[in-house]
Every structure is written in C-alpha cells, then in structure tokens.
PDB file of C-alpha atoms in Angstrom:
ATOM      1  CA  UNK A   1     163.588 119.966  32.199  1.00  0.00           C
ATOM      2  CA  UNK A   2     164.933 123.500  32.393  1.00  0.00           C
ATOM      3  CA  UNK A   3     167.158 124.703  28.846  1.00  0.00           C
ATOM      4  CA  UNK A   4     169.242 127.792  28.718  1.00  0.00           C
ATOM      5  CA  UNK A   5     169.694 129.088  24.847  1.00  0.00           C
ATOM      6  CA  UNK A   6     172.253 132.072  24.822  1.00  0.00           C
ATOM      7  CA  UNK A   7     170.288 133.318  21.785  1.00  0.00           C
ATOM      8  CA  UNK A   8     170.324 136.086  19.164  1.00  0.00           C
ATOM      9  CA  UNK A   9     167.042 136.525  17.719  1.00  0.00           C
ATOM     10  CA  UNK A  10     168.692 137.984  14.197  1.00  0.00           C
ATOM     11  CA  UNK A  11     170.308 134.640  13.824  1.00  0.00           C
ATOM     12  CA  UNK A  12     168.489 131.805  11.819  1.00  0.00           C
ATOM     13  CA  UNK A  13     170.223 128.855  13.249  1.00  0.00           C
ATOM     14  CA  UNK A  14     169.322 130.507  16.621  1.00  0.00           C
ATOM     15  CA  UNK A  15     165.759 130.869  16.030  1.00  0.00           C
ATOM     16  CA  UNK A  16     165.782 127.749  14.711  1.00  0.00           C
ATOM     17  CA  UNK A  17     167.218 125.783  17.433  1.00  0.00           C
ATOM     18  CA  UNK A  18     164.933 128.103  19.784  1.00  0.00           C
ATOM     19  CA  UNK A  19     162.117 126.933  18.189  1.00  0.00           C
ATOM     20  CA  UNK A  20     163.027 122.859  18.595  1.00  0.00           C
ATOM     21  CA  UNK A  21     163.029 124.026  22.689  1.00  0.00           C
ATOM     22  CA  UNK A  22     159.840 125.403  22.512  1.00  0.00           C
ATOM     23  CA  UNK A  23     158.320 122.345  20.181  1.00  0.00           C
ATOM     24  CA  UNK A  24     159.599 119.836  22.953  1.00  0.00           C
ATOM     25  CA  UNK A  25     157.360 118.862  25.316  1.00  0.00           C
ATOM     26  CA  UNK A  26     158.138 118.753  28.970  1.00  0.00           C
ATOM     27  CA  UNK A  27     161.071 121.640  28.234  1.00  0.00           C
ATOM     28  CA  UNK A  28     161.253 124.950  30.094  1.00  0.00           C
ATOM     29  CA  UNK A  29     163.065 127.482  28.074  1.00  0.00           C
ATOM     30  CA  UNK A  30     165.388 130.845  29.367  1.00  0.00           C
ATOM     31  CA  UNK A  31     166.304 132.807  26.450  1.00  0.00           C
ATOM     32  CA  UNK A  32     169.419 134.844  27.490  1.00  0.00           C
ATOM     33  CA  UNK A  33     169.695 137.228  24.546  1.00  0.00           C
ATOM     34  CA  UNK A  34     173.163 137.652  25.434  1.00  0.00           C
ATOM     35  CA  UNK A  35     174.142 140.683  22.972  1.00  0.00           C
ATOM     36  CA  UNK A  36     171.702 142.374  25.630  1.00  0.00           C
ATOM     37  CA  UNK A  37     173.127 140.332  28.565  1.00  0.00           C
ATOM     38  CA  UNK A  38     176.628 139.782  27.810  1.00  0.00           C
ATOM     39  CA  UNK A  39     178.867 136.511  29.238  1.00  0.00           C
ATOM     40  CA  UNK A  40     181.424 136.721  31.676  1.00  0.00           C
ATOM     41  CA  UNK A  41     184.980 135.244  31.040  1.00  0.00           C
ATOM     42  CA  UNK A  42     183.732 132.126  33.772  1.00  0.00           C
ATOM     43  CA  UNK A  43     180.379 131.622  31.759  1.00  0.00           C
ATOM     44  CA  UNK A  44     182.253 131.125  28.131  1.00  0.00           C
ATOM     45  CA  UNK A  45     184.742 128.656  29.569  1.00  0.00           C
ATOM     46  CA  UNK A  46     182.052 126.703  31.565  1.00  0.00           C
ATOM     47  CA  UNK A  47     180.011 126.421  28.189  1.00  0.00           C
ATOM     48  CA  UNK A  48     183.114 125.998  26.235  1.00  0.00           C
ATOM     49  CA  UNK A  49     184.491 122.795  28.464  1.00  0.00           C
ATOM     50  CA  UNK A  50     180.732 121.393  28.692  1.00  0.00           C
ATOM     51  CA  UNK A  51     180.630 121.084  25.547  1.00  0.00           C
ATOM     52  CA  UNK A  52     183.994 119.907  24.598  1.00  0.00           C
ATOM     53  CA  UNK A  53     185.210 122.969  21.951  1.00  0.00           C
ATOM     54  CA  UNK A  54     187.580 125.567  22.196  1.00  0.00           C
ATOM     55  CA  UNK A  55     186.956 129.360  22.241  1.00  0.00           C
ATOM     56  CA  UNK A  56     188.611 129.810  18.971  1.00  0.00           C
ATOM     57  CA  UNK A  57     186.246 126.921  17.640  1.00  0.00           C
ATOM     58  CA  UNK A  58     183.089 129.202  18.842  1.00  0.00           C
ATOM     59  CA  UNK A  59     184.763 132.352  17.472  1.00  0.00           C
ATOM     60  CA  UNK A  60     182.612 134.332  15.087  1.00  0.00           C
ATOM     61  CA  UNK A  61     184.475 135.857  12.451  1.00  0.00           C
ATOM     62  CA  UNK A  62     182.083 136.320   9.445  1.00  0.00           C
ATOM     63  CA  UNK A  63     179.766 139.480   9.602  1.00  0.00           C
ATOM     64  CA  UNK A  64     182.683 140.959  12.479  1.00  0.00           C
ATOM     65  CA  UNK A  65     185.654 142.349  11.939  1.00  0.00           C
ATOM     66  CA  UNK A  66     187.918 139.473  14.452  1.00  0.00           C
ATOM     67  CA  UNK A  67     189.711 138.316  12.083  1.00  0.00           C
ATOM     68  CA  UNK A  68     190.968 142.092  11.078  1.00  0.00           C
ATOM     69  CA  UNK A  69     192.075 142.154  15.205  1.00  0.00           C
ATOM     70  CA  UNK A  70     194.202 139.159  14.727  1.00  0.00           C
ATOM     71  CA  UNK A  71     191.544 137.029  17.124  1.00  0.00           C
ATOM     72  CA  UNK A  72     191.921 133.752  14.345  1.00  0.00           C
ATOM     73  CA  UNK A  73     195.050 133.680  15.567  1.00  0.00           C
ATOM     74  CA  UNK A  74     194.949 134.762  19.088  1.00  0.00           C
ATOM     75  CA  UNK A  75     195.083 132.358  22.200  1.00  0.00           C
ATOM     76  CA  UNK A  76     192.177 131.167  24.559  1.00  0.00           C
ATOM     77  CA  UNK A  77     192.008 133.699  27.352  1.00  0.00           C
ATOM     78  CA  UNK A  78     192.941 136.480  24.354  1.00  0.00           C
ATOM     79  CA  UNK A  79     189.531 135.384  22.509  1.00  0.00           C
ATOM     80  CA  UNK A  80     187.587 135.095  25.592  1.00  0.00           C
ATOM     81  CA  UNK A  81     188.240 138.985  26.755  1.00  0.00           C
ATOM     82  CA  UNK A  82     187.692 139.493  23.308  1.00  0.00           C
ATOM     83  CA  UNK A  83     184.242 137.925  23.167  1.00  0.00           C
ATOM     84  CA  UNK A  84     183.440 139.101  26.954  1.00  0.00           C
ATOM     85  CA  UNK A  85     184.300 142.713  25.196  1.00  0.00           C
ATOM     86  CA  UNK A  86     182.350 142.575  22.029  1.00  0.00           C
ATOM     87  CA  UNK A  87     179.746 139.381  22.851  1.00  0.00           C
ATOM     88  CA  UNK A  88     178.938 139.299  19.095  1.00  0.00           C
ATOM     89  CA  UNK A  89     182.515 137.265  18.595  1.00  0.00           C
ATOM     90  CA  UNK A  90     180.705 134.303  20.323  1.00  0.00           C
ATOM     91  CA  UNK A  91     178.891 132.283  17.342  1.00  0.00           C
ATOM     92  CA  UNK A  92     175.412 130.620  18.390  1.00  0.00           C
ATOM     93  CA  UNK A  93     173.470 129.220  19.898  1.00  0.00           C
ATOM     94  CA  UNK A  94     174.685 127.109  22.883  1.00  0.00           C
ATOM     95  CA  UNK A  95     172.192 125.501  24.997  1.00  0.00           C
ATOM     96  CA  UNK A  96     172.591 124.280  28.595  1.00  0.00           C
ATOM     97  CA  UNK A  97     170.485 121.763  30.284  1.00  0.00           C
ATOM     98  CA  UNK A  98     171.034 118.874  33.156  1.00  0.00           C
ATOM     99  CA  UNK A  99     172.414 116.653  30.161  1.00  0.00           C
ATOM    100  CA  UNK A 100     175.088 119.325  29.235  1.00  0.00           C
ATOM    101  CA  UNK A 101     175.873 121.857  26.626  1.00  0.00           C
ATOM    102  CA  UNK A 102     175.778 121.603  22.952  1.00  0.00           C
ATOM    103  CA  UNK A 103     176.799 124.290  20.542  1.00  0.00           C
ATOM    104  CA  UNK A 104     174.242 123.827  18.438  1.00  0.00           C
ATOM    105  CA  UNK A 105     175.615 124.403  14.474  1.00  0.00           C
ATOM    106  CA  UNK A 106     173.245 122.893  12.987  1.00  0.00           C
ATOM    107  CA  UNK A 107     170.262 123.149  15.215  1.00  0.00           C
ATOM    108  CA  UNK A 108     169.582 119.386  15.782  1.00  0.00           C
ATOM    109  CA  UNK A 109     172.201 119.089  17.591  1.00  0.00           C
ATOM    110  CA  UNK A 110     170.522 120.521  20.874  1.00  0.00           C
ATOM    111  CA  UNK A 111     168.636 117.196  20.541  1.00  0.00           C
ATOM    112  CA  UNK A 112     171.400 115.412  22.102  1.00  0.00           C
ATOM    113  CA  UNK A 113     170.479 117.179  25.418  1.00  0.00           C
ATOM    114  CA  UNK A 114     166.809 117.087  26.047  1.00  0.00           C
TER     115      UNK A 114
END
C-alpha cells in the first residue's frame, strides 16, 4: 500500500506519525515536505473533504502569526489562499492512502488508514 504524509520534519507529531509509516510493514511511504513543495488550493480541499474537517479546523495558528491576519475568523476559500500563500498555516501531518485521509493529531490516528 502506497501512503502520502505531507510532512514537516521540525514537527514532532509529524515525525512521529512518519515513523508509524515506516514501522508498518507492507507500506510504501512519499514524504511531500510540503513547506518545500507547497499545496495547491485543489490539493487542501481534496485532503480537507477526505478527511471530513474544515480548513479552519486544519488552520495553524500557534508559532504563526494567522490569527494577527484575522485567518481564525476568515472563511474557507479566505484560509485556503492563505495557506496556499504561506503553507506553514496548514497544521500536520495528513496522510493519504487507498483507505482515505486522516489528519493525523495525535499520530495514531493514521492507523485508521493502513
């Protein structure tokens, strides 16, 4: 089974859930370090459908300054061009695979998947 983590490496729960992938047997793992590869607009509302959350429920605001640009309070497609702009507004990790996509806070969630 192929998994797709949209990872940052400086993140713990990241590296955590990152490491579950690689501990699974059977699992074939793309890291898309995606403050180096960035989403597009059509990628964030795939994941964000798939796995059933909104983009203001995947908004990062500690550690950024989006709550300072009004983004808590902004709607969908204003947090997505926000997040497509600055990809460090999208918390992690999400992970993709045939079953669907999990945001994975806490880690074991990606479980649910493999």
């Amino acid at each position: 089974m192929k998994a797709t983590i949209w990872h940052n490496p400086a993140c713990g729960t990241s590296r955590k859930t990152l490491a579950i992938l690689e501990e699974t047997p059977g699992i074939e793992v793309e890291i898309v370090q995606y403050l180096k590869t960035p989403y597009t607009a059509d990628k964030l509302r795939q994941l964000f459908r798939d796995a059933g959350i909104t983009a203001r429920e995947a908004l990062r605001l500690r550690g950024t300054d989006a709550e300072e640009r009004g983004l808590g309070d902004a709607g969908e497609d204003a947090i997505i061009a926000a997040m497509v702009e600055n990809p460090a507004y999208v918390n992690r990790p999400f992970v993709e695979t045939d079953k669907g996509v999990r945001f994975c806070r806490p880690q074991d969630l990606v479980r649910e998947i493999l």
